[in-house]
Tab-separated table of C-alpha atoms in Angstrom:
chain	number	residue	atom	x	y	z
A	278	MET	CA	-10.880	-18.513	25.763
A	279	ARG	CA	-8.158	-15.896	25.254
A	280	VAL	CA	-8.359	-14.934	28.917
A	281	LEU	CA	-7.971	-18.594	29.895
A	282	ASN	CA	-5.014	-19.048	27.532
A	283	ARG	CA	-3.253	-15.980	28.945
A	284	TYR	CA	-3.968	-17.154	32.489
A	285	LEU	CA	-2.502	-20.625	31.888
A	286	LEU	CA	0.488	-19.377	29.901
A	287	PHE	CA	1.361	-16.753	32.503
A	288	ASP	CA	1.105	-19.184	35.417
A	289	TYR	CA	3.039	-21.841	33.537
A	290	LEU	CA	5.844	-19.493	32.482
A	291	VAL	CA	6.261	-18.202	36.048
A	292	ILE	CA	6.687	-21.754	37.375
A	293	PHE	CA	8.840	-22.834	34.415
A	294	LEU	CA	11.245	-19.888	34.593
A	295	THR	CA	11.556	-20.188	38.375
A	296	ALA	CA	12.285	-23.911	38.083
A	297	LEU	CA	14.701	-23.318	35.205
A	298	GLY	CA	16.670	-20.804	37.244
A	299	LEU	CA	16.843	-23.034	40.319
A	300	ILE	CA	17.658	-26.279	38.481
A	301	THR	CA	20.258	-24.591	36.283
A	302	PHE	CA	21.850	-23.060	39.379
A	303	VAL	CA	22.046	-26.453	41.106
A	304	MET	CA	23.540	-28.066	37.994
A	305	THR	CA	26.228	-25.366	37.756
A	306	ILE	CA	27.731	-26.374	41.105
A	307	GLY	CA	30.278	-28.545	39.302
A	308	ALA	CA	31.318	-25.578	37.156
A	309	MET	CA	31.550	-23.427	40.290
A	310	VAL	CA	33.910	-25.921	41.942
A	311	LYS	CA	36.085	-25.932	38.816
A	312	ALA	CA	36.014	-22.122	38.724
A	313	VAL	CA	37.222	-21.969	42.345
A	314	ASP	CA	40.039	-24.368	41.430
A	315	LEU	CA	41.014	-22.124	38.502
A	316	MET	CA	40.996	-19.109	40.811
A	317	ALA	CA	43.323	-20.934	43.210
A	318	ARG	CA	45.713	-21.522	40.289
A	319	GLY	CA	45.905	-17.793	39.633
A	320	ILE	CA	43.805	-17.671	36.450
A	321	SER	CA	42.461	-14.190	35.686
A	322	PRO	CA	38.881	-13.442	36.859
A	323	MET	CA	37.736	-12.628	33.308
A	324	LEU	CA	38.776	-16.087	32.072
A	325	ILE	CA	37.006	-17.702	35.020
A	326	VAL	CA	33.793	-15.792	34.254
A	327	ARG	CA	34.044	-16.890	30.607
A	328	PHE	CA	34.624	-20.489	31.675
A	329	PHE	CA	31.571	-20.442	33.953
A	330	PHE	CA	29.132	-18.960	31.447
A	331	GLN	CA	30.371	-21.203	28.636
A	332	ASN	CA	29.180	-24.148	30.749
A	333	VAL	CA	25.620	-22.816	30.860
A	334	PRO	CA	24.448	-23.865	27.338
A	335	TYR	CA	25.312	-27.517	27.994
A	336	ILE	CA	23.548	-27.394	31.371
A	337	LEU	CA	20.465	-25.786	29.782
A	338	SER	CA	20.120	-28.759	27.431
A	339	PHE	CA	19.261	-30.841	30.509
A	340	SER	CA	17.627	-28.294	32.814
A	341	MET	CA	15.074	-27.101	30.214
A	342	PRO	CA	13.278	-30.461	29.753
A	343	ILE	CA	13.307	-31.094	33.519
A	344	SER	CA	11.840	-27.632	34.209
A	345	ILE	CA	9.118	-28.127	31.587
A	346	LEU	CA	8.054	-31.388	33.226
A	347	PHE	CA	8.165	-29.962	36.745
A	348	ALA	CA	6.129	-26.889	35.768
A	349	ALA	CA	3.471	-29.015	34.010
A	350	LEU	CA	3.112	-31.352	36.992
A	351	LEU	CA	2.896	-28.496	39.475
A	352	LEU	CA	0.502	-26.284	37.497
A	353	PHE	CA	-1.991	-28.993	36.562
A	354	GLY	CA	-1.745	-30.602	39.980
A	355	ARG	CA	-2.839	-27.275	41.479
A	356	LEU	CA	-5.583	-26.738	38.882
A	357	SER	CA	-6.912	-30.221	39.535
A	358	MET	CA	-6.727	-29.824	43.315
A	359	ASP	CA	-8.643	-26.525	43.157
A	360	SER	CA	-11.264	-28.086	40.824
A	361	GLU	CA	-10.415	-25.572	38.093
A	362	ILE	CA	-10.042	-28.379	35.545
A	363	SER	CA	-13.534	-29.613	36.448
A	364	ALA	CA	-14.899	-26.077	36.053
A	365	MET	CA	-13.351	-25.789	32.578
A	366	LYS	CA	-14.897	-29.110	31.561
A	367	ALA	CA	-18.272	-27.949	32.907
A	368	CYS	CA	-18.011	-24.979	30.528
A	369	GLY	CA	-17.743	-27.399	27.602
A	370	LEU	CA	-13.977	-27.264	27.160
A	371	SER	CA	-11.988	-30.424	26.536
A	372	LEU	CA	-8.548	-30.870	28.079
A	373	TRP	CA	-7.025	-30.628	24.594
A	374	GLN	CA	-8.521	-27.148	24.152
A	375	VAL	CA	-7.207	-26.090	27.541
A	376	VAL	CA	-3.638	-27.329	26.999
A	377	ALA	CA	-3.231	-26.448	23.297
A	378	PRO	CA	-1.243	-23.207	23.965
A	379	LEU	CA	1.122	-25.078	26.281
A	380	ILE	CA	1.651	-27.836	23.710
A	381	VAL	CA	2.579	-25.170	21.156
A	382	LEU	CA	4.916	-23.579	23.704
A	383	SER	CA	6.631	-26.939	24.293
A	384	VAL	CA	7.202	-27.341	20.544
A	385	LEU	CA	8.847	-23.899	20.449
A	386	LEU	CA	11.010	-24.768	23.461
A	387	SER	CA	12.010	-28.029	21.766
A	388	GLY	CA	13.134	-26.009	18.756
A	389	ILE	CA	15.232	-23.755	21.000
A	390	CYS	CA	16.694	-26.810	22.718
A	391	VAL	CA	17.543	-28.400	19.343
A	392	TYR	CA	19.533	-25.299	18.426
A	393	ILE	CA	21.298	-25.214	21.804
A	394	ASN	CA	22.165	-28.930	21.718
A	395	ASN	CA	23.279	-29.037	18.093
A	396	GLU	CA	25.113	-25.735	17.747
A	397	VAL	CA	25.580	-23.615	20.878
A	398	ALA	CA	26.515	-26.233	23.512
A	399	PRO	CA	29.182	-28.044	21.416
A	400	GLN	CA	30.820	-24.755	20.432
A	401	ALA	CA	30.739	-23.548	24.059
A	402	LYS	CA	32.373	-26.788	25.266
A	403	TYR	CA	35.051	-26.459	22.586
A	404	ALA	CA	35.625	-22.824	23.587
A	405	ASN	CA	36.104	-23.940	27.205
A	406	LYS	CA	38.602	-26.580	26.115
A	407	ARG	CA	40.598	-23.948	24.250
A	408	LEU	CA	40.391	-21.625	27.240
A	409	LEU	CA	41.782	-24.260	29.629
A	410	SER	CA	44.531	-25.234	27.195
A	411	SER	CA	45.577	-21.639	26.625
A	412	ALA	CA	45.647	-21.108	30.398
A	413	GLY	CA	47.871	-24.190	30.773
A	414	VAL	CA	45.635	-26.004	33.269
A	415	ASP	CA	44.435	-28.912	31.129
A	416	GLU	CA	45.852	-32.277	32.202
A	417	PRO	CA	47.986	-33.994	29.499
A	418	ILE	CA	46.378	-37.330	30.333
A	419	ASN	CA	43.074	-35.939	29.032
A	420	LEU	CA	44.577	-36.068	25.540
A	421	LEU	CA	43.699	-39.778	25.575
A	422	GLU	CA	39.922	-39.565	25.527
A	423	GLU	CA	37.677	-42.524	26.311
A	424	GLY	CA	35.759	-44.248	23.531
A	425	ARG	CA	37.398	-42.516	20.576
A	426	PHE	CA	40.248	-43.323	18.204
A	427	ILE	CA	42.935	-40.678	18.739
A	428	ARG	CA	44.972	-40.045	15.600
A	429	GLU	CA	46.700	-36.776	16.493
A	430	PHE	CA	49.944	-38.453	17.612
A	431	PRO	CA	52.410	-38.966	14.715
A	432	GLY	CA	52.801	-42.612	13.754
A	433	LEU	CA	50.124	-43.909	16.108
A	434	LEU	CA	46.373	-44.467	16.238
A	435	ILE	CA	45.152	-45.314	19.738
A	436	TYR	CA	41.814	-46.154	21.347
A	437	VAL	CA	41.056	-46.267	25.088
A	438	GLY	CA	37.859	-48.027	26.129
A	439	ARG	CA	37.802	-46.870	29.744
A	440	LYS	CA	39.985	-44.603	31.836
A	441	ASN	CA	40.298	-44.180	35.590
A	442	GLY	CA	43.001	-41.696	36.497
A	443	HIS	CA	46.250	-43.059	35.074
A	444	GLU	CA	44.818	-46.546	34.514
A	445	VAL	CA	43.237	-47.491	31.183
A	446	LYS	CA	41.367	-50.565	29.983
A	447	ASP	CA	40.449	-52.096	26.610
A	448	VAL	CA	43.247	-50.402	24.680
A	449	VAL	CA	43.759	-50.741	20.916
A	450	ALA	CA	46.857	-49.239	19.265
A	451	TYR	CA	48.048	-49.171	15.653
A	452	GLU	CA	51.649	-48.231	14.914
A	453	LEU	CA	51.761	-46.629	11.462
A	454	SER	CA	54.461	-46.164	8.862
A	455	ASP	CA	55.121	-42.813	7.171
A	456	ASP	CA	52.722	-43.742	4.356
A	457	GLY	CA	49.939	-44.646	6.808
A	458	GLN	CA	50.278	-48.439	6.617
A	459	VAL	CA	49.883	-50.499	9.800
A	460	LYS	CA	53.268	-51.784	11.027
A	461	ARG	CA	51.741	-53.606	13.970
A	462	SER	CA	48.566	-53.523	16.022
A	463	LEU	CA	48.165	-54.179	19.729
A	464	ARG	CA	45.150	-54.977	21.881
A	465	ALA	CA	45.478	-54.964	25.657
A	466	LYS	CA	43.106	-55.543	28.539
A	467	ARG	CA	44.687	-52.822	30.624
A	468	GLY	CA	47.441	-50.249	30.683
A	469	GLU	CA	48.995	-47.286	32.461
A	470	ILE	CA	49.671	-43.720	31.333
A	471	GLU	CA	52.476	-41.564	32.681
A	472	ALA	CA	52.803	-37.883	31.767
A	473	ASP	CA	56.268	-36.326	31.512
A	474	ASP	CA	55.521	-32.605	31.848
A	475	VAL	CA	59.173	-31.637	31.396
A	476	ASN	CA	59.691	-33.337	28.025
A	477	LYS	CA	56.002	-33.029	27.070
A	478	ILE	CA	55.517	-36.729	26.328
A	479	LEU	CA	53.098	-39.448	27.397
A	480	ARG	CA	54.352	-42.936	28.179
A	481	VAL	CA	51.813	-45.713	27.654
A	482	ARG	CA	52.441	-49.177	29.085
A	483	LEU	CA	50.169	-52.053	28.036
A	484	TYR	CA	49.568	-55.309	29.895
A	485	ASP	CA	47.963	-58.674	29.064
A	486	GLY	CA	47.311	-58.369	25.364
A	487	SER	CA	48.175	-59.579	21.895
A	488	MET	CA	50.202	-58.123	19.040
A	489	GLU	CA	49.537	-58.525	15.315
A	490	THR	CA	52.432	-57.925	12.929
A	491	PRO	CA	51.617	-58.048	9.194
A	492	ASP	CA	54.138	-59.342	6.678
A	493	LEU	CA	56.241	-56.454	5.329
A	494	ASP	CA	56.203	-57.782	1.753
A	495	ASP	CA	52.514	-58.692	1.703
A	496	PRO	CA	50.716	-56.826	4.530
A	497	HIS	CA	47.236	-57.594	3.159
A	498	ASP	CA	47.689	-61.375	3.389
A	499	ILE	CA	46.201	-62.262	6.781
A	500	SER	CA	47.691	-65.773	6.660
A	501	LYS	CA	51.174	-64.227	6.857
A	502	THR	CA	50.313	-62.050	9.860
A	503	THR	CA	52.140	-62.958	13.078
A	504	TYR	CA	50.104	-63.103	16.302
A	505	THR	CA	52.064	-62.759	19.544
A	506	PRO	CA	50.630	-62.615	23.077
A	507	PHE	CA	52.382	-60.324	25.541
A	508	ARG	CA	52.396	-59.585	29.258
A	509	TYR	CA	53.931	-56.119	28.914
A	510	VAL	CA	54.648	-53.701	26.062
A	511	GLN	CA	55.548	-50.010	26.141
A	512	LEU	CA	54.424	-47.886	23.215
A	513	PRO	CA	56.757	-45.306	21.669
A	514	PRO	CA	56.654	-41.999	23.631
A	515	LEU	CA	53.723	-39.807	22.578
A	516	ASP	CA	54.833	-36.227	21.983
A	517	PHE	CA	52.055	-33.824	22.976
A	518	LYS	CA	53.872	-30.461	22.630
A	519	GLU	CA	52.089	-29.628	19.384
A	520	LEU	CA	48.715	-30.779	20.701
A	521	LEU	CA	48.782	-28.205	23.498
A	522	LYS	CA	48.875	-25.361	20.997
A	523	ASP	CA	45.588	-23.511	20.630
A	524	ASP	CA	45.128	-24.420	16.959
A	525	LYS	CA	45.928	-28.102	17.528
A	526	ILE	CA	43.200	-28.916	20.043
A	527	ARG	CA	41.408	-32.140	19.202
A	528	VAL	CA	37.751	-31.887	18.306
A	529	LYS	CA	36.021	-34.520	20.431
A	530	HIS	CA	32.602	-35.815	19.468
A	531	SER	CA	30.996	-33.623	22.124
A	532	TYR	CA	32.741	-30.539	20.666
A	533	MET	CA	31.348	-31.091	17.170
A	534	THR	CA	28.168	-29.519	15.891
A	535	THR	CA	25.625	-32.034	14.639
A	536	SER	CA	26.419	-31.206	11.008
A	537	GLN	CA	30.075	-32.031	11.739
A	538	LEU	CA	29.023	-35.292	13.384
A	539	ILE	CA	27.037	-36.250	10.289
A	540	ASP	CA	30.038	-35.501	8.056
A	541	ASN	CA	32.212	-37.678	10.284
A	542	ILE	CA	29.658	-40.510	10.169
A	543	ARG	CA	29.745	-40.440	6.378
A	544	ASN	CA	33.547	-40.320	6.234
A	545	VAL	CA	34.521	-42.941	8.843
A	546	LYS	CA	35.884	-45.316	6.200
A	547	LYS	CA	37.908	-42.540	4.563
A	548	ASP	CA	39.179	-41.090	7.855
A	549	PHE	CA	40.150	-44.469	9.357
A	550	PRO	CA	41.153	-46.725	6.430
A	551	MET	CA	43.536	-48.708	8.638
A	552	LEU	CA	40.736	-49.892	10.954
A	553	SER	CA	38.903	-53.155	10.460
A	554	GLU	CA	35.257	-52.972	9.364
A	555	ALA	CA	34.200	-53.925	12.906
A	556	ASP	CA	36.175	-51.045	14.450
A	557	GLN	CA	34.859	-48.652	11.800
A	558	ALA	CA	31.319	-49.730	12.681
A	559	VAL	CA	31.986	-49.047	16.378
A	560	GLN	CA	33.384	-45.603	15.584
A	561	ARG	CA	30.369	-44.819	13.383
A	562	CYS	CA	28.008	-46.066	16.094
A	563	LYS	CA	29.510	-43.751	18.732
A	564	LEU	CA	29.025	-40.758	16.438
A	565	MET	CA	25.421	-41.760	15.718
A	566	ILE	CA	24.674	-42.132	19.429
A	567	GLU	CA	25.972	-38.615	20.109
A	568	ALA	CA	23.917	-37.114	17.252
A	569	ASN	CA	20.722	-38.941	18.263
A	570	ARG	CA	21.261	-38.128	21.946
A	571	ARG	CA	21.211	-34.396	21.262
A	572	ILE	CA	18.021	-34.481	19.217
A	573	SER	CA	16.194	-36.869	21.554
A	574	ILE	CA	17.010	-34.718	24.602
A	575	ALA	CA	15.705	-31.639	22.783
A	576	MET	CA	12.494	-33.468	21.869
A	577	ALA	CA	12.062	-34.289	25.564
A	578	CYS	CA	10.702	-30.741	26.008
A	579	PHE	CA	7.612	-31.651	23.962
A	580	THR	CA	7.455	-35.175	25.392
A	581	PHE	CA	7.655	-34.083	29.031
A	582	MET	CA	4.874	-31.554	28.493
A	583	LEU	CA	2.656	-34.292	27.043
A	584	ILE	CA	3.201	-36.637	29.975
A	585	GLY	CA	3.363	-33.938	32.654
A	586	ILE	CA	-0.098	-32.505	31.959
A	587	PRO	CA	-2.186	-35.679	32.521
A	588	LEU	CA	-0.004	-36.850	35.424
A	589	GLY	CA	-0.474	-33.460	37.064
A	590	VAL	CA	-4.249	-33.664	36.580
A	591	LYS	CA	-4.361	-37.147	38.094
A	592	SER	CA	-2.083	-36.309	41.021
A	593	HIS	CA	-4.549	-33.804	42.562
A	594	ARG	CA	-1.626	-32.235	44.400
A	595	LYS	CA	-0.280	-28.702	44.455
A	596	GLU	CA	2.691	-29.311	46.743
A	597	THR	CA	6.068	-28.505	45.216
A	598	SER	CA	7.663	-31.578	46.805
A	599	ILE	CA	5.258	-33.972	45.056
A	600	GLY	CA	5.943	-32.351	41.692
A	601	MET	CA	9.689	-32.518	42.247
A	602	VAL	CA	9.621	-36.200	43.243
A	603	MET	CA	7.509	-37.159	40.218
A	604	SER	CA	9.750	-35.097	37.931
A	605	LEU	CA	12.913	-36.761	39.196
A	606	GLY	CA	11.364	-40.219	38.828
A	607	ILE	CA	10.335	-39.624	35.213
A	608	VAL	CA	13.636	-37.960	34.311
A	609	PHE	CA	15.640	-40.811	35.846
A	610	ALA	CA	13.644	-43.414	33.915
A	611	TYR	CA	14.048	-41.372	30.731
A	612	TYR	CA	17.767	-40.680	30.945
A	613	ILE	CA	18.675	-44.238	31.962
A	614	PHE	CA	18.192	-45.111	28.291
A	615	ILE	CA	21.006	-42.693	27.402
A	616	VAL	CA	23.298	-44.611	29.740
A	617	ILE	CA	22.200	-47.923	28.194
A	618	ALA	CA	22.813	-46.635	24.659
A	619	LYS	CA	26.321	-45.456	25.524
A	620	ALA	CA	27.073	-48.763	27.254
A	621	LEU	CA	26.117	-50.620	24.057
A	622	ALA	CA	28.210	-48.401	21.775
A	623	ASP	CA	30.672	-51.256	21.175
A	624	TYR	CA	27.845	-53.400	19.770
A	625	PRO	CA	26.637	-51.547	16.654
A	626	GLY	CA	24.583	-54.557	15.562
A	627	LEU	CA	22.152	-53.793	18.390
A	628	HIS	CA	21.555	-50.271	16.971
A	629	PRO	CA	21.961	-48.497	20.342
A	630	ASN	CA	21.331	-45.143	18.656
A	631	LEU	CA	17.698	-46.212	18.160
A	632	ILE	CA	17.359	-47.158	21.839
A	633	LEU	CA	17.440	-43.432	22.618
A	634	TRP	CA	14.101	-43.008	20.851
A	635	LEU	CA	12.240	-45.798	22.686
A	636	PRO	CA	11.349	-43.759	25.807
A	637	LEU	CA	10.564	-40.744	23.641
A	638	VAL	CA	8.015	-42.564	21.464
A	639	ALA	CA	6.563	-44.587	24.359
A	640	THR	CA	6.136	-41.499	26.555
A	641	GLN	CA	4.512	-39.489	23.760
A	642	ILE	CA	2.011	-42.262	23.039
A	643	LEU	CA	1.245	-42.587	26.748
A	644	GLY	CA	0.850	-38.816	27.053
A	645	PHE	CA	-1.619	-38.634	24.150
A	646	VAL	CA	-3.652	-41.527	25.589
A	647	LEU	CA	-3.759	-40.056	29.102
A	648	ILE	CA	-4.744	-36.581	27.891
A	649	HIS	CA	-7.481	-38.115	25.735
A	650	ARG	CA	-8.831	-40.080	28.701
A	651	SER	CA	-8.588	-37.100	31.038
A	652	GLY	CA	-10.409	-34.924	28.525
């Protein structure tokens, strides 16, 4: 049995590591293009090398689960095609006994992926953001991040639902007094952003929206609030000089470690007291989606091993192309739920953070059933 375990582990690791190297390389093409752009701007080679390698942890969080699935499909497709699985069964071994070392390996790889997703990748992304800012190549318009309330501008809290170049949609803005009270709030269907690199300010123009102005003497009395529709409003200029300093860089959700995300989830009401309960719920939901996304992707290492083994046995194929096609199909179906969850982030009542776990649980159950039947 030990000889068989070593044989399977060795063959699996060879395929897995080869696939991991190739898939990671393909997924770094975007980072390579950015690195070439940085080189054209005259950034030092050492900074470019740092930028490139600091992209790798985030890429590994996706390439590891895909490689695990591909290796399982390819290895067990070959074993099945060569009748080695049948020979093992003839010797009295069940499929569970055969695959037990690989299941344990997938659990260990899931643990590594959890650490990468929750600690290493966010810190590496934040380090890259600081690197680009210190090199002076980060676009000022990126200061207005999609799907997050930005509170770093003095006297203003602003939210951008979607952004396409200089055009923004679903904008919410709160103009604040010195003591943090809301002077007026604006909601607009669309807007435009213009960066003034000379004066280091952003100009935000809003179109087709409504303005709410609370009563100065009794701001908490909603009946005294004035509601005014508008076709065009320009917000006060947003000074971003301080935000470009290295120690002032905003910590986006994707830059936070999971422990920081959890702290932010608990403190949404304290951090954003001026927001309505509905907006606080949306902000909390976005944080929960990010935290659950990281853990669910890490658990995909174990899940993909469970589903890859029986599918490989049933495929009776040892061709690399078949394994790659099946891997891409499963990965696409799996990751589409991440897209759905993010799309539903503005509807916290639907609990989109839990949607991320549906394919995980369903695939694990299916994997257990298929292995049991194959055994």
